[in-house]
mmCIF file of N, CA and C in Angstrom:
data_model
loop_
_atom_site.group_PDB
_atom_site.id
_atom_site.type_symbol
_atom_site.label_atom_id
_atom_site.label_comp_id
_atom_site.label_asym_id
_atom_site.label_seq_id
_atom_site.Cartn_x
_atom_site.Cartn_y
_atom_site.Cartn_z
ATOM 1 N N MET B 93 113.979 103.639 113.947
ATOM 2 C CA MET B 93 113.368 104.502 114.724
ATOM 3 C C MET B 93 111.949 104.362 114.459
ATOM 4 N N GLU B 94 111.047 104.097 114.900
ATOM 5 C CA GLU B 94 109.425 104.133 114.797
ATOM 6 C C GLU B 94 108.791 105.154 115.628
ATOM 7 N N GLU B 95 108.201 106.149 115.810
ATOM 8 C CA GLU B 95 107.333 107.209 115.923
ATOM 9 C C GLU B 95 106.799 106.547 116.974
ATOM 10 N N VAL B 96 106.648 107.281 118.191
ATOM 11 C CA VAL B 96 105.609 107.107 119.131
ATOM 12 C C VAL B 96 104.487 108.312 118.862
ATOM 13 N N THR B 97 102.998 107.555 118.839
ATOM 14 C CA THR B 97 102.023 108.104 118.792
ATOM 15 C C THR B 97 101.210 107.766 119.873
ATOM 16 N N GLY B 98 100.318 109.149 120.454
ATOM 17 C CA GLY B 98 99.684 108.918 121.547
ATOM 18 C C GLY B 98 100.036 109.845 122.620
ATOM 19 N N PRO B 99 99.270 109.769 123.413
ATOM 20 C CA PRO B 99 99.408 110.598 125.082
ATOM 21 C C PRO B 99 100.450 110.460 125.622
ATOM 22 N N LYS B 100 101.427 111.454 125.470
ATOM 23 C CA LYS B 100 102.917 111.795 126.312
ATOM 24 C C LYS B 100 102.862 112.454 127.341
ATOM 25 N N ALA B 101 103.702 112.369 128.610
ATOM 26 C CA ALA B 101 103.706 113.902 129.400
ATOM 27 C C ALA B 101 104.257 114.933 129.554
ATOM 28 N N ILE B 102 103.930 115.921 129.600
ATOM 29 C CA ILE B 102 104.439 117.312 129.313
ATOM 30 C C ILE B 102 105.253 117.596 130.516
ATOM 31 N N CYS B 103 106.275 117.593 130.722
ATOM 32 C CA CYS B 103 106.673 118.438 132.269
ATOM 33 C C CYS B 103 107.563 119.337 132.140
ATOM 34 N N SER B 104 107.334 120.493 132.972
ATOM 35 C CA SER B 104 107.880 121.822 132.791
ATOM 36 C C SER B 104 109.165 121.595 133.459
ATOM 37 N N PHE B 105 109.921 122.183 133.440
ATOM 38 C CA PHE B 105 111.184 122.124 134.421
ATOM 39 C C PHE B 105 112.249 123.358 135.013
ATOM 40 N N SER B 106 112.821 123.193 135.971
ATOM 41 C CA SER B 106 113.400 124.878 136.343
ATOM 42 C C SER B 106 114.625 124.511 136.871
ATOM 43 N N THR B 107 115.234 125.497 136.910
ATOM 44 C CA THR B 107 116.783 125.922 137.328
ATOM 45 C C THR B 107 116.784 127.229 137.834
ATOM 46 N N VAL B 108 117.390 126.870 139.533
ATOM 47 C CA VAL B 108 117.557 128.077 140.377
ATOM 48 C C VAL B 108 118.756 128.518 140.669
ATOM 49 N N PHE B 109 119.289 129.282 140.955
ATOM 50 C CA PHE B 109 120.588 129.789 141.838
ATOM 51 C C PHE B 109 120.607 130.694 142.962
ATOM 52 N N ALA B 110 120.844 130.650 144.075
ATOM 53 C CA ALA B 110 121.128 131.261 145.153
ATOM 54 C C ALA B 110 122.791 132.169 145.356
ATOM 55 N N GLU B 111 122.413 133.268 145.838
ATOM 56 C CA GLU B 111 123.688 133.649 146.916
ATOM 57 C C GLU B 111 123.252 134.350 147.686
ATOM 58 N N VAL B 112 124.228 133.834 149.369
ATOM 59 C CA VAL B 112 123.795 134.036 150.698
ATOM 60 C C VAL B 112 125.318 134.743 151.084
ATOM 61 N N ARG B 113 124.906 135.540 151.686
ATOM 62 C CA ARG B 113 126.111 135.996 152.538
ATOM 63 C C ARG B 113 125.547 135.437 154.088
ATOM 64 N N VAL B 114 126.352 135.199 154.904
ATOM 65 C CA VAL B 114 126.128 134.405 156.196
ATOM 66 C C VAL B 114 127.172 135.443 157.216
ATOM 67 N N ASN B 115 126.735 136.052 158.428
ATOM 68 C CA ASN B 115 127.140 136.729 158.667
ATOM 69 C C ASN B 115 128.076 135.792 160.140
ATOM 70 N N PRO B 116 129.445 135.619 160.076
ATOM 71 C CA PRO B 116 129.949 134.948 160.602
ATOM 72 C C PRO B 116 130.064 134.856 162.652
ATOM 73 N N ASP B 117 129.810 135.644 162.731
ATOM 74 C CA ASP B 117 129.605 136.278 164.233
ATOM 75 C C ASP B 117 128.233 136.073 165.045
ATOM 76 N N LEU B 118 127.074 136.743 164.029
ATOM 77 C CA LEU B 118 125.764 136.209 164.242
ATOM 78 C C LEU B 118 125.189 135.065 163.117
ATOM 79 N N GLY B 119 125.482 134.837 162.535
ATOM 80 C CA GLY B 119 124.814 133.303 161.852
ATOM 81 C C GLY B 119 123.708 133.727 161.015
ATOM 82 N N LEU B 120 123.460 135.443 160.638
ATOM 83 C CA LEU B 120 122.296 135.392 160.312
ATOM 84 C C LEU B 120 122.974 135.080 158.472
ATOM 85 N N VAL B 121 121.951 134.786 158.078
ATOM 86 C CA VAL B 121 121.911 134.581 156.413
ATOM 87 C C VAL B 121 120.725 135.549 155.912
ATOM 88 N N ARG B 122 121.551 136.184 155.028
ATOM 89 C CA ARG B 122 120.977 137.645 153.893
ATOM 90 C C ARG B 122 121.180 136.657 152.327
ATOM 91 N N LEU B 123 120.022 137.051 151.747
ATOM 92 C CA LEU B 123 120.030 136.741 150.175
ATOM 93 C C LEU B 123 120.806 137.668 149.248
ATOM 94 N N ASN B 124 121.344 137.491 148.961
ATOM 95 C CA ASN B 124 122.478 138.517 148.065
ATOM 96 C C ASN B 124 121.733 138.484 146.474
ATOM 97 N N ARG B 125 121.964 137.509 146.089
ATOM 98 C CA ARG B 125 121.189 137.114 144.371
ATOM 99 C C ARG B 125 120.306 135.852 143.976
ATOM 100 N N PHE B 126 119.181 135.486 143.710
ATOM 101 C CA PHE B 126 118.359 134.750 142.751
ATOM 102 C C PHE B 126 118.101 134.963 141.877
ATOM 103 N N VAL B 127 118.488 133.460 141.068
ATOM 104 C CA VAL B 127 117.797 133.653 139.586
ATOM 105 C C VAL B 127 117.204 132.445 139.213
ATOM 106 N N GLY B 128 116.039 132.767 139.042
ATOM 107 C CA GLY B 128 115.253 130.868 138.201
ATOM 108 C C GLY B 128 115.211 131.503 136.793
ATOM 109 N N ALA B 129 115.283 130.353 136.301
ATOM 110 C CA ALA B 129 114.992 130.136 135.008
ATOM 111 C C ALA B 129 113.927 128.812 134.994
ATOM 112 N N TYR B 130 112.969 129.065 134.329
ATOM 113 C CA TYR B 130 111.537 127.868 134.142
ATOM 114 C C TYR B 130 111.158 127.644 132.049
ATOM 115 N N ASP B 131 111.478 126.493 132.451
ATOM 116 C CA ASP B 131 110.821 126.056 131.144
ATOM 117 C C ASP B 131 109.349 125.590 130.999
ATOM 118 N N ALA B 132 108.786 126.195 130.338
ATOM 119 C CA ALA B 132 107.296 126.540 130.365
ATOM 120 C C ALA B 132 106.557 126.771 129.178
ATOM 121 N N TRP B 133 105.462 127.103 129.100
ATOM 122 C CA TRP B 133 104.423 127.838 127.909
ATOM 123 C C TRP B 133 103.778 128.192 128.138
ATOM 124 N N ILE B 134 104.377 129.378 128.080
ATOM 125 C CA ILE B 134 102.979 130.684 128.784
ATOM 126 C C ILE B 134 102.021 131.003 128.172
ATOM 127 N N ILE B 135 101.221 131.602 128.734
ATOM 128 C CA ILE B 135 100.040 132.149 127.530
ATOM 129 C C ILE B 135 100.329 134.384 127.754
ATOM 130 N N ASN B 136 100.395 134.111 129.206
ATOM 131 C CA ASN B 136 100.598 135.609 129.586
ATOM 132 C C ASN B 136 102.052 135.644 130.440
ATOM 133 N N ARG B 137 102.245 136.399 129.960
ATOM 134 C CA ARG B 137 104.150 136.813 130.673
ATOM 135 C C ARG B 137 104.019 137.446 131.957
ATOM 136 N N LYS B 138 102.813 138.595 131.897
ATOM 137 C CA LYS B 138 102.806 139.257 133.259
ATOM 138 C C LYS B 138 102.745 138.279 134.494
ATOM 139 N N THR B 139 101.601 137.852 133.907
ATOM 140 C CA THR B 139 101.033 136.730 135.288
ATOM 141 C C THR B 139 101.647 135.855 135.700
ATOM 142 N N ALA B 140 102.731 135.088 134.385
ATOM 143 C CA ALA B 140 103.794 134.087 134.715
ATOM 144 C C ALA B 140 104.822 134.711 135.770
ATOM 145 N N ARG B 141 104.932 135.940 135.068
ATOM 146 C CA ARG B 141 106.294 136.918 136.034
ATOM 147 C C ARG B 141 105.768 136.486 137.735
ATOM 148 N N SER B 142 105.027 137.065 137.564
ATOM 149 C CA SER B 142 104.551 137.225 138.968
ATOM 150 C C SER B 142 104.379 136.205 140.259
ATOM 151 N N GLN B 143 103.981 134.894 139.080
ATOM 152 C CA GLN B 143 104.053 133.567 139.986
ATOM 153 C C GLN B 143 105.021 133.063 139.949
ATOM 154 N N ALA B 144 105.922 133.709 139.358
ATOM 155 C CA ALA B 144 107.724 133.012 139.323
ATOM 156 C C ALA B 144 108.147 133.453 140.666
ATOM 157 N N ILE B 145 107.798 135.091 140.902
ATOM 158 C CA ILE B 145 108.101 136.224 142.403
ATOM 159 C C ILE B 145 108.034 135.562 143.499
ATOM 160 N N GLY B 146 106.351 134.910 143.235
ATOM 161 C CA GLY B 146 105.509 134.426 144.295
ATOM 162 C C GLY B 146 105.996 133.203 144.872
ATOM 163 N N GLY B 147 106.110 132.464 144.273
ATOM 164 C CA GLY B 147 107.372 131.090 144.475
ATOM 165 C C GLY B 147 108.666 131.398 144.665
ATOM 166 N N ILE B 148 109.446 132.531 144.308
ATOM 167 C CA ILE B 148 110.790 132.749 144.956
ATOM 168 C C ILE B 148 110.316 132.871 146.361
ATOM 169 N N ILE B 149 109.410 134.044 146.447
ATOM 170 C CA ILE B 149 109.107 134.637 147.758
ATOM 171 C C ILE B 149 108.517 133.071 148.878
ATOM 172 N N TRP B 150 108.145 132.655 148.407
ATOM 173 C CA TRP B 150 107.708 131.297 149.167
ATOM 174 C C TRP B 150 108.738 130.592 149.599
ATOM 175 N N GLY B 151 109.358 130.340 148.456
ATOM 176 C CA GLY B 151 110.695 129.618 148.665
ATOM 177 C C GLY B 151 111.948 129.958 149.553
ATOM 178 N N VAL B 152 111.599 131.160 149.846
ATOM 179 C CA VAL B 152 112.369 132.189 150.246
ATOM 180 C C VAL B 152 112.461 131.607 151.990
ATOM 181 N N GLY B 153 110.447 131.846 152.334
ATOM 182 C CA GLY B 153 110.330 132.151 153.416
ATOM 183 C C GLY B 153 110.462 130.973 154.246
ATOM 184 N N GLN B 154 110.248 129.586 153.258
ATOM 185 C CA GLN B 154 110.080 127.874 153.735
ATOM 186 C C GLN B 154 111.781 127.926 154.224
ATOM 187 N N ALA B 155 112.766 128.933 153.474
ATOM 188 C CA ALA B 155 113.830 128.122 154.260
ATOM 189 C C ALA B 155 114.658 128.815 155.380
ATOM 190 N N LEU B 156 114.431 130.119 154.871
ATOM 191 C CA LEU B 156 114.936 130.916 156.174
ATOM 192 C C LEU B 156 114.201 131.448 157.676
ATOM 193 N N LEU B 157 112.713 131.709 157.458
ATOM 194 C CA LEU B 157 111.593 131.549 158.044
ATOM 195 C C LEU B 157 110.795 130.931 158.891
ATOM 196 N N GLU B 158 110.199 130.454 157.911
ATOM 197 C CA GLU B 158 108.655 129.743 158.488
ATOM 198 C C GLU B 158 108.906 128.673 159.244
ATOM 199 N N GLN B 159 108.500 128.865 160.264
ATOM 200 C CA GLN B 159 108.578 127.069 161.429
ATOM 201 C C GLN B 159 107.064 127.145 161.907
ATOM 202 N N SER B 160 106.738 125.521 162.138
ATOM 203 C CA SER B 160 105.402 125.654 162.734
ATOM 204 C C SER B 160 105.866 124.510 163.764
ATOM 205 N N GLU B 161 105.528 125.099 165.031
ATOM 206 C CA GLU B 161 105.746 123.966 165.654
ATOM 207 C C GLU B 161 105.085 123.170 166.507
ATOM 208 N N THR B 162 105.590 122.321 166.747
ATOM 209 C CA THR B 162 104.476 121.252 167.421
ATOM 210 C C THR B 162 104.525 120.425 168.591
ATOM 211 N N ASP B 163 103.536 120.104 169.286
ATOM 212 C CA ASP B 163 103.327 119.619 170.683
ATOM 213 C C ASP B 163 103.772 118.107 170.523
ATOM 214 N N PRO B 164 104.538 117.365 170.999
ATOM 215 C CA PRO B 164 105.504 116.477 170.532
ATOM 216 C C PRO B 164 104.769 115.310 171.589
ATOM 217 N N ALA B 165 104.331 116.012 172.318
ATOM 218 C CA ALA B 165 102.780 115.024 173.105
ATOM 219 C C ALA B 165 101.518 114.502 172.400
ATOM 220 N N SER B 166 100.771 115.673 171.803
ATOM 221 C CA SER B 166 99.858 116.071 171.019
ATOM 222 C C SER B 166 99.969 115.971 169.577
ATOM 223 N N GLY B 167 100.749 116.249 169.308
ATOM 224 C CA GLY B 167 100.828 116.421 167.649
ATOM 225 C C GLY B 167 100.347 117.762 167.191
ATOM 226 N N GLN B 168 99.609 118.818 167.891
ATOM 227 C CA GLN B 168 99.174 119.502 167.624
ATOM 228 C C GLN B 168 100.120 120.865 167.725
ATOM 229 N N PHE B 169 99.554 121.734 166.671
ATOM 230 C CA PHE B 169 100.463 123.056 166.543
ATOM 231 C C PHE B 169 100.657 123.798 167.694
ATOM 232 N N ARG B 170 101.662 124.244 168.159
ATOM 233 C CA ARG B 170 101.480 125.139 169.344
ATOM 234 C C ARG B 170 101.336 126.773 169.027
ATOM 235 N N ASN B 171 101.698 126.890 167.299
ATOM 236 C CA ASN B 171 101.311 128.230 167.230
ATOM 237 C C ASN B 171 99.563 128.871 166.177
ATOM 238 N N ARG B 172 99.070 128.727 166.708
ATOM 239 C CA ARG B 172 98.183 128.951 166.659
ATOM 240 C C ARG B 172 97.584 129.694 165.850
ATOM 241 N N ASN B 173 98.178 131.150 165.887
ATOM 242 C CA ASN B 173 98.293 132.366 165.129
ATOM 243 C C ASN B 173 99.121 132.521 164.234
ATOM 244 N N TYR B 174 99.315 133.839 163.635
ATOM 245 C CA TYR B 174 100.813 134.449 162.930
ATOM 246 C C TYR B 174 101.708 135.195 163.515
ATOM 247 N N THR B 175 101.326 135.712 165.303
ATOM 248 C CA THR B 175 101.894 136.272 165.640
ATOM 249 C C THR B 175 103.312 135.686 166.473
ATOM 250 N N GLY B 176 103.857 134.931 166.426
ATOM 251 C CA GLY B 176 105.489 134.232 165.884
ATOM 252 C C GLY B 176 105.466 133.586 165.071
ATOM 253 N N TYR B 177 104.767 133.503 163.681
ATOM 254 C CA TYR B 177 104.893 133.300 162.255
ATOM 255 C C TYR B 177 105.666 134.101 161.432
ATOM 256 N N LEU B 178 106.668 134.081 161.161
ATOM 257 C CA LEU B 178 107.300 134.775 160.606
ATOM 258 C C LEU B 178 107.754 134.841 158.946
ATOM 259 N N VAL B 179 107.525 135.928 157.808
ATOM 260 C CA VAL B 179 107.422 135.337 156.571
ATOM 261 C C VAL B 179 107.857 136.687 156.444
ATOM 262 N N PRO B 180 108.855 136.686 154.941
ATOM 263 C CA PRO B 180 109.424 137.126 153.995
ATOM 264 C C PRO B 180 109.044 138.446 154.058
ATOM 265 N N THR B 181 109.864 139.520 154.073
ATOM 266 C CA THR B 181 109.216 141.195 153.648
ATOM 267 C C THR B 181 110.711 141.948 153.126
ATOM 268 N N MET B 182 110.660 143.055 152.442
ATOM 269 C CA MET B 182 111.490 143.302 151.937
ATOM 270 C C MET B 182 112.768 143.807 152.003
ATOM 271 N N ARG B 183 112.914 143.849 153.182
ATOM 272 C CA ARG B 183 114.368 144.069 154.306
ATOM 273 C C ARG B 183 114.791 142.241 153.394
ATOM 274 N N ILE B 184 114.149 141.418 153.342
ATOM 275 C CA ILE B 184 114.998 139.928 153.456
ATOM 276 C C ILE B 184 115.090 140.147 151.776
ATOM 277 N N LEU B 185 114.183 140.114 150.729
ATOM 278 C CA LEU B 185 114.056 140.230 149.792
ATOM 279 C C LEU B 185 114.841 141.267 149.054
ATOM 280 N N ARG B 186 115.464 142.036 149.531
ATOM 281 C CA ARG B 186 116.110 143.428 148.776
ATOM 282 C C ARG B 186 116.728 142.906 147.885
ATOM 283 N N SER B 187 117.417 141.581 147.739
ATOM 284 C CA SER B 187 118.686 141.046 146.699
ATOM 285 C C SER B 187 117.521 141.350 145.350
ATOM 286 N N SER B 188 118.917 141.059 144.523
ATOM 287 C CA SER B 188 118.195 141.236 143.018
ATOM 288 C C SER B 188 118.216 139.809 142.729
ATOM 289 N N MET B 189 115.933 139.631 142.598
ATOM 290 C CA MET B 189 116.317 138.997 141.888
ATOM 291 C C MET B 189 115.141 138.868 140.559
ATOM 292 N N SER B 190 115.940 137.457 139.742
ATOM 293 C CA SER B 190 115.773 137.765 138.096
ATOM 294 C C SER B 190 114.981 135.719 138.069
ATOM 295 N N TYR B 191 113.971 136.336 136.758
ATOM 296 C CA TYR B 191 113.308 135.403 136.362
ATOM 297 C C TYR B 191 113.155 135.418 134.957
ATOM 298 N N SER B 192 113.462 134.077 133.967
ATOM 299 C CA SER B 192 113.396 133.948 133.016
ATOM 300 C C SER B 192 112.533 132.506 132.420
ATOM 301 N N SER B 193 111.954 132.689 131.577
ATOM 302 C CA SER B 193 111.154 131.101 130.766
ATOM 303 C C SER B 193 111.693 131.280 129.508
ATOM 304 N N ALA B 194 111.859 130.140 129.355
ATOM 305 C CA ALA B 194 112.081 129.395 128.329
ATOM 306 C C ALA B 194 111.222 129.208 126.942
ATOM 307 N N VAL B 195 110.986 129.294 125.680
ATOM 308 C CA VAL B 195 109.569 128.521 125.377
ATOM 309 C C VAL B 195 109.911 126.996 124.769
ATOM 310 N N SER B 196 109.099 126.696 125.731
ATOM 311 C CA SER B 196 109.699 124.716 125.005
ATOM 312 C C SER B 196 109.006 124.152 123.324
ATOM 313 N N LYS B 197 109.389 123.691 123.172
ATOM 314 C CA LYS B 197 109.056 123.372 121.726
ATOM 315 C C LYS B 197 107.722 122.112 121.841
ATOM 316 N N GLU B 198 107.915 121.325 123.160
ATOM 317 C CA GLU B 198 106.700 120.742 123.003
ATOM 318 C C GLU B 198 105.288 121.199 124.429
ATOM 319 N N ALA B 199 104.271 121.109 124.161
ATOM 320 C CA ALA B 199 103.709 121.867 125.031
ATOM 321 C C ALA B 199 102.712 120.398 125.412
ATOM 322 N N SER B 200 101.219 120.840 125.928
ATOM 323 C CA SER B 200 100.226 120.146 126.587
ATOM 324 C C SER B 200 99.247 120.227 125.195
ATOM 325 N N PRO B 201 98.024 118.976 124.983
ATOM 326 C CA PRO B 201 96.992 119.534 124.243
ATOM 327 C C PRO B 201 96.330 121.173 124.109
ATOM 328 N N LEU B 202 96.510 121.623 125.762
ATOM 329 C CA LEU B 202 96.011 122.935 125.429
ATOM 330 C C LEU B 202 97.154 123.625 125.112
ATOM 331 N N GLY B 203 98.194 123.816 124.568
ATOM 332 C CA GLY B 203 99.483 124.527 124.419
ATOM 333 C C GLY B 203 99.930 125.244 125.580
ATOM 334 N N VAL B 204 99.790 124.886 126.511
ATOM 335 C CA VAL B 204 100.655 125.317 128.036
ATOM 336 C C VAL B 204 101.415 124.439 128.739
ATOM 337 N N LYS B 205 102.523 124.482 129.019
ATOM 338 C CA LYS B 205 103.295 124.205 130.046
ATOM 339 C C LYS B 205 103.061 125.046 131.186
ATOM 340 N N GLY B 206 102.769 124.534 132.294
ATOM 341 C CA GLY B 206 102.319 125.476 133.431
ATOM 342 C C GLY B 206 103.621 125.891 134.909
ATOM 343 N N LEU B 207 103.719 127.054 135.236
ATOM 344 C CA LEU B 207 104.902 126.949 136.091
ATOM 345 C C LEU B 207 104.370 126.357 137.537
ATOM 346 N N GLY B 208 103.184 126.734 137.936
ATOM 347 C CA GLY B 208 102.418 125.818 139.428
ATOM 348 C C GLY B 208 103.437 126.418 140.319
ATOM 349 N N GLU B 209 103.866 125.545 141.025
ATOM 350 C CA GLU B 209 104.584 125.353 142.126
ATOM 351 C C GLU B 209 105.980 125.119 142.275
ATOM 352 N N LEU B 210 106.127 124.791 140.804
ATOM 353 C CA LEU B 210 107.478 124.829 140.239
ATOM 354 C C LEU B 210 108.610 125.940 140.228
ATOM 355 N N THR B 211 107.508 127.189 140.364
ATOM 356 C CA THR B 211 108.379 128.384 140.944
ATOM 357 C C THR B 211 109.357 128.093 142.599
ATOM 358 N N ALA B 212 108.690 127.355 143.159
ATOM 359 C CA ALA B 212 108.556 127.076 144.629
ATOM 360 C C ALA B 212 109.322 126.264 144.986
ATOM 361 N N VAL B 213 109.192 125.071 144.527
ATOM 362 C CA VAL B 213 109.972 123.739 145.223
ATOM 363 C C VAL B 213 111.339 123.601 145.520
ATOM 364 N N SER B 214 111.990 124.599 144.211
ATOM 365 C CA SER B 214 113.127 124.174 144.474
ATOM 366 C C SER B 214 114.312 125.983 144.767
ATOM 367 N N VAL B 215 113.690 126.207 145.577
ATOM 368 C CA VAL B 215 114.052 127.926 145.720
ATOM 369 C C VAL B 215 115.085 127.264 147.223
ATOM 370 N N ALA B 216 114.231 126.430 148.241
ATOM 371 C CA ALA B 216 114.760 126.308 149.139
ATOM 372 C C ALA B 216 115.865 125.383 149.862
ATOM 373 N N PRO B 217 116.164 124.755 148.472
ATOM 374 C CA PRO B 217 117.423 123.324 148.398
ATOM 375 C C PRO B 217 118.295 124.310 148.097
ATOM 376 N N ALA B 218 118.494 125.215 146.848
ATOM 377 C CA ALA B 218 118.887 126.186 146.483
ATOM 378 C C ALA B 218 119.801 127.197 147.523
ATOM 379 N N ILE B 219 118.859 127.809 148.193
ATOM 380 C CA ILE B 219 119.245 128.582 149.406
ATOM 381 C C ILE B 219 119.857 127.643 150.224
ATOM 382 N N THR B 220 119.623 126.645 150.877
ATOM 383 C CA THR B 220 120.833 125.535 151.484
ATOM 384 C C THR B 220 121.924 124.835 151.447
ATOM 385 N N ASN B 221 121.718 125.051 149.805
ATOM 386 C CA ASN B 221 123.368 124.713 149.133
ATOM 387 C C ASN B 221 124.434 125.839 149.009
ATOM 388 N N ALA B 222 123.660 127.450 149.186
ATOM 389 C CA ALA B 222 123.902 128.227 149.192
ATOM 390 C C ALA B 222 124.845 128.411 150.317
ATOM 391 N N VAL B 223 123.993 128.248 151.647
ATOM 392 C CA VAL B 223 124.719 127.861 152.921
ATOM 393 C C VAL B 223 125.655 127.144 153.127
ATOM 394 N N PHE B 224 125.836 125.894 152.460
ATOM 395 C CA PHE B 224 126.397 125.275 153.167
ATOM 396 C C PHE B 224 127.888 125.751 152.257
ATOM 397 N N HIS B 225 128.096 126.240 150.869
ATOM 398 C CA HIS B 225 129.162 126.706 150.235
ATOM 399 C C HIS B 225 129.574 127.730 151.066
ATOM 400 N N ALA B 226 128.720 128.800 151.762
ATOM 401 C CA ALA B 226 129.499 129.705 152.209
ATOM 402 C C ALA B 226 129.790 129.225 153.672
ATOM 403 N N THR B 227 128.829 128.518 154.545
ATOM 404 C CA THR B 227 129.771 127.770 156.096
ATOM 405 C C THR B 227 130.341 126.668 156.394
ATOM 406 N N GLY B 228 129.839 125.931 155.291
ATOM 407 C CA GLY B 228 130.130 124.466 154.802
ATOM 408 C C GLY B 228 129.437 123.169 156.259
ATOM 409 N N LYS B 229 128.534 124.099 156.894
ATOM 410 C CA LYS B 229 127.362 123.623 157.260
ATOM 411 C C LYS B 229 126.406 123.324 156.719
ATOM 412 N N ARG B 230 126.166 121.697 156.663
ATOM 413 C CA ARG B 230 124.925 121.234 155.835
ATOM 414 C C ARG B 230 123.185 121.029 156.784
ATOM 415 N N ILE B 231 122.915 122.072 156.288
ATOM 416 C CA ILE B 231 121.451 122.129 157.193
ATOM 417 C C ILE B 231 120.078 121.311 156.006
ATOM 418 N N ARG B 232 119.786 120.204 156.828
ATOM 419 C CA ARG B 232 119.154 119.199 156.529
ATOM 420 C C ARG B 232 117.148 119.521 156.973
ATOM 421 N N ASP B 233 117.127 120.122 157.540
ATOM 422 C CA ASP B 233 116.004 120.564 157.869
ATOM 423 C C ASP B 233 115.333 121.776 158.470
ATOM 424 N N LEU B 234 114.569 122.348 157.605
ATOM 425 C CA LEU B 234 114.362 123.972 157.503
ATOM 426 C C LEU B 234 113.657 124.931 158.539
ATOM 427 N N PRO B 235 113.682 125.535 159.255
ATOM 428 C CA PRO B 235 114.342 126.571 158.172
ATOM 429 C C PRO B 235 115.996 127.089 159.118
ATOM 430 N N VAL B 236 116.462 127.086 157.960
ATOM 431 C CA VAL B 236 117.495 127.577 158.548
ATOM 432 C C VAL B 236 117.838 128.733 159.162
ATOM 433 N N THR B 237 118.109 128.054 160.883
ATOM 434 C CA THR B 237 118.182 129.350 162.108
ATOM 435 C C THR B 237 120.044 129.786 162.560
ATOM 436 N N VAL B 238 119.681 130.286 163.729
ATOM 437 C CA VAL B 238 121.096 130.879 163.750
ATOM 438 C C VAL B 238 121.334 129.848 164.634
ATOM 439 N N GLU B 239 120.573 129.226 165.192
ATOM 440 C CA GLU B 239 121.020 127.837 166.264
ATOM 441 C C GLU B 239 121.701 126.765 165.476
ATOM 442 N N LYS B 240 121.244 126.936 164.334
ATOM 443 C CA LYS B 240 121.639 125.385 163.752
ATOM 444 C C LYS B 240 122.577 125.935 162.198
ATOM 445 N N LEU B 241 123.129 127.308 162.777
ATOM 446 C CA LEU B 241 124.501 127.324 161.804
ATOM 447 C C LEU B 241 125.626 127.924 163.309
ATOM 448 N N LEU B 242 125.406 128.282 164.521
ATOM 449 C CA LEU B 242 126.362 128.253 165.336
ATOM 450 C C LEU B 242 126.793 127.009 166.279
#
């Protein structure tokens, strides 16, 4: 087999797992445990860890809290400020979050494989799948709310 030479795409990969608790009477979802593992070639472990935790928090907010309401007639946002916009707090995030990164064998020409939004994009699907396994209800539009569960 002939060896391929020249530029090639170097992509980062991740896998995440979420465990939730859902109150059957109230429909409240609590994140119990979250684990994220990322295939990246990182330069600074401390900043990579911070980026991973920030992405996890972003994904939790997307899955459970954040919602922009739009006016169907005009298409404009109804909530123009943050008074009704919910974001994750430590009360929601006090679950145990874990992060790990594996060192890849291949990296970009600069010698890195970045984390970027990789840390956030798979969090909401992991949480909604955990909600499905806990309740049997498949939520297909975010955020997961009490009204959608009851």
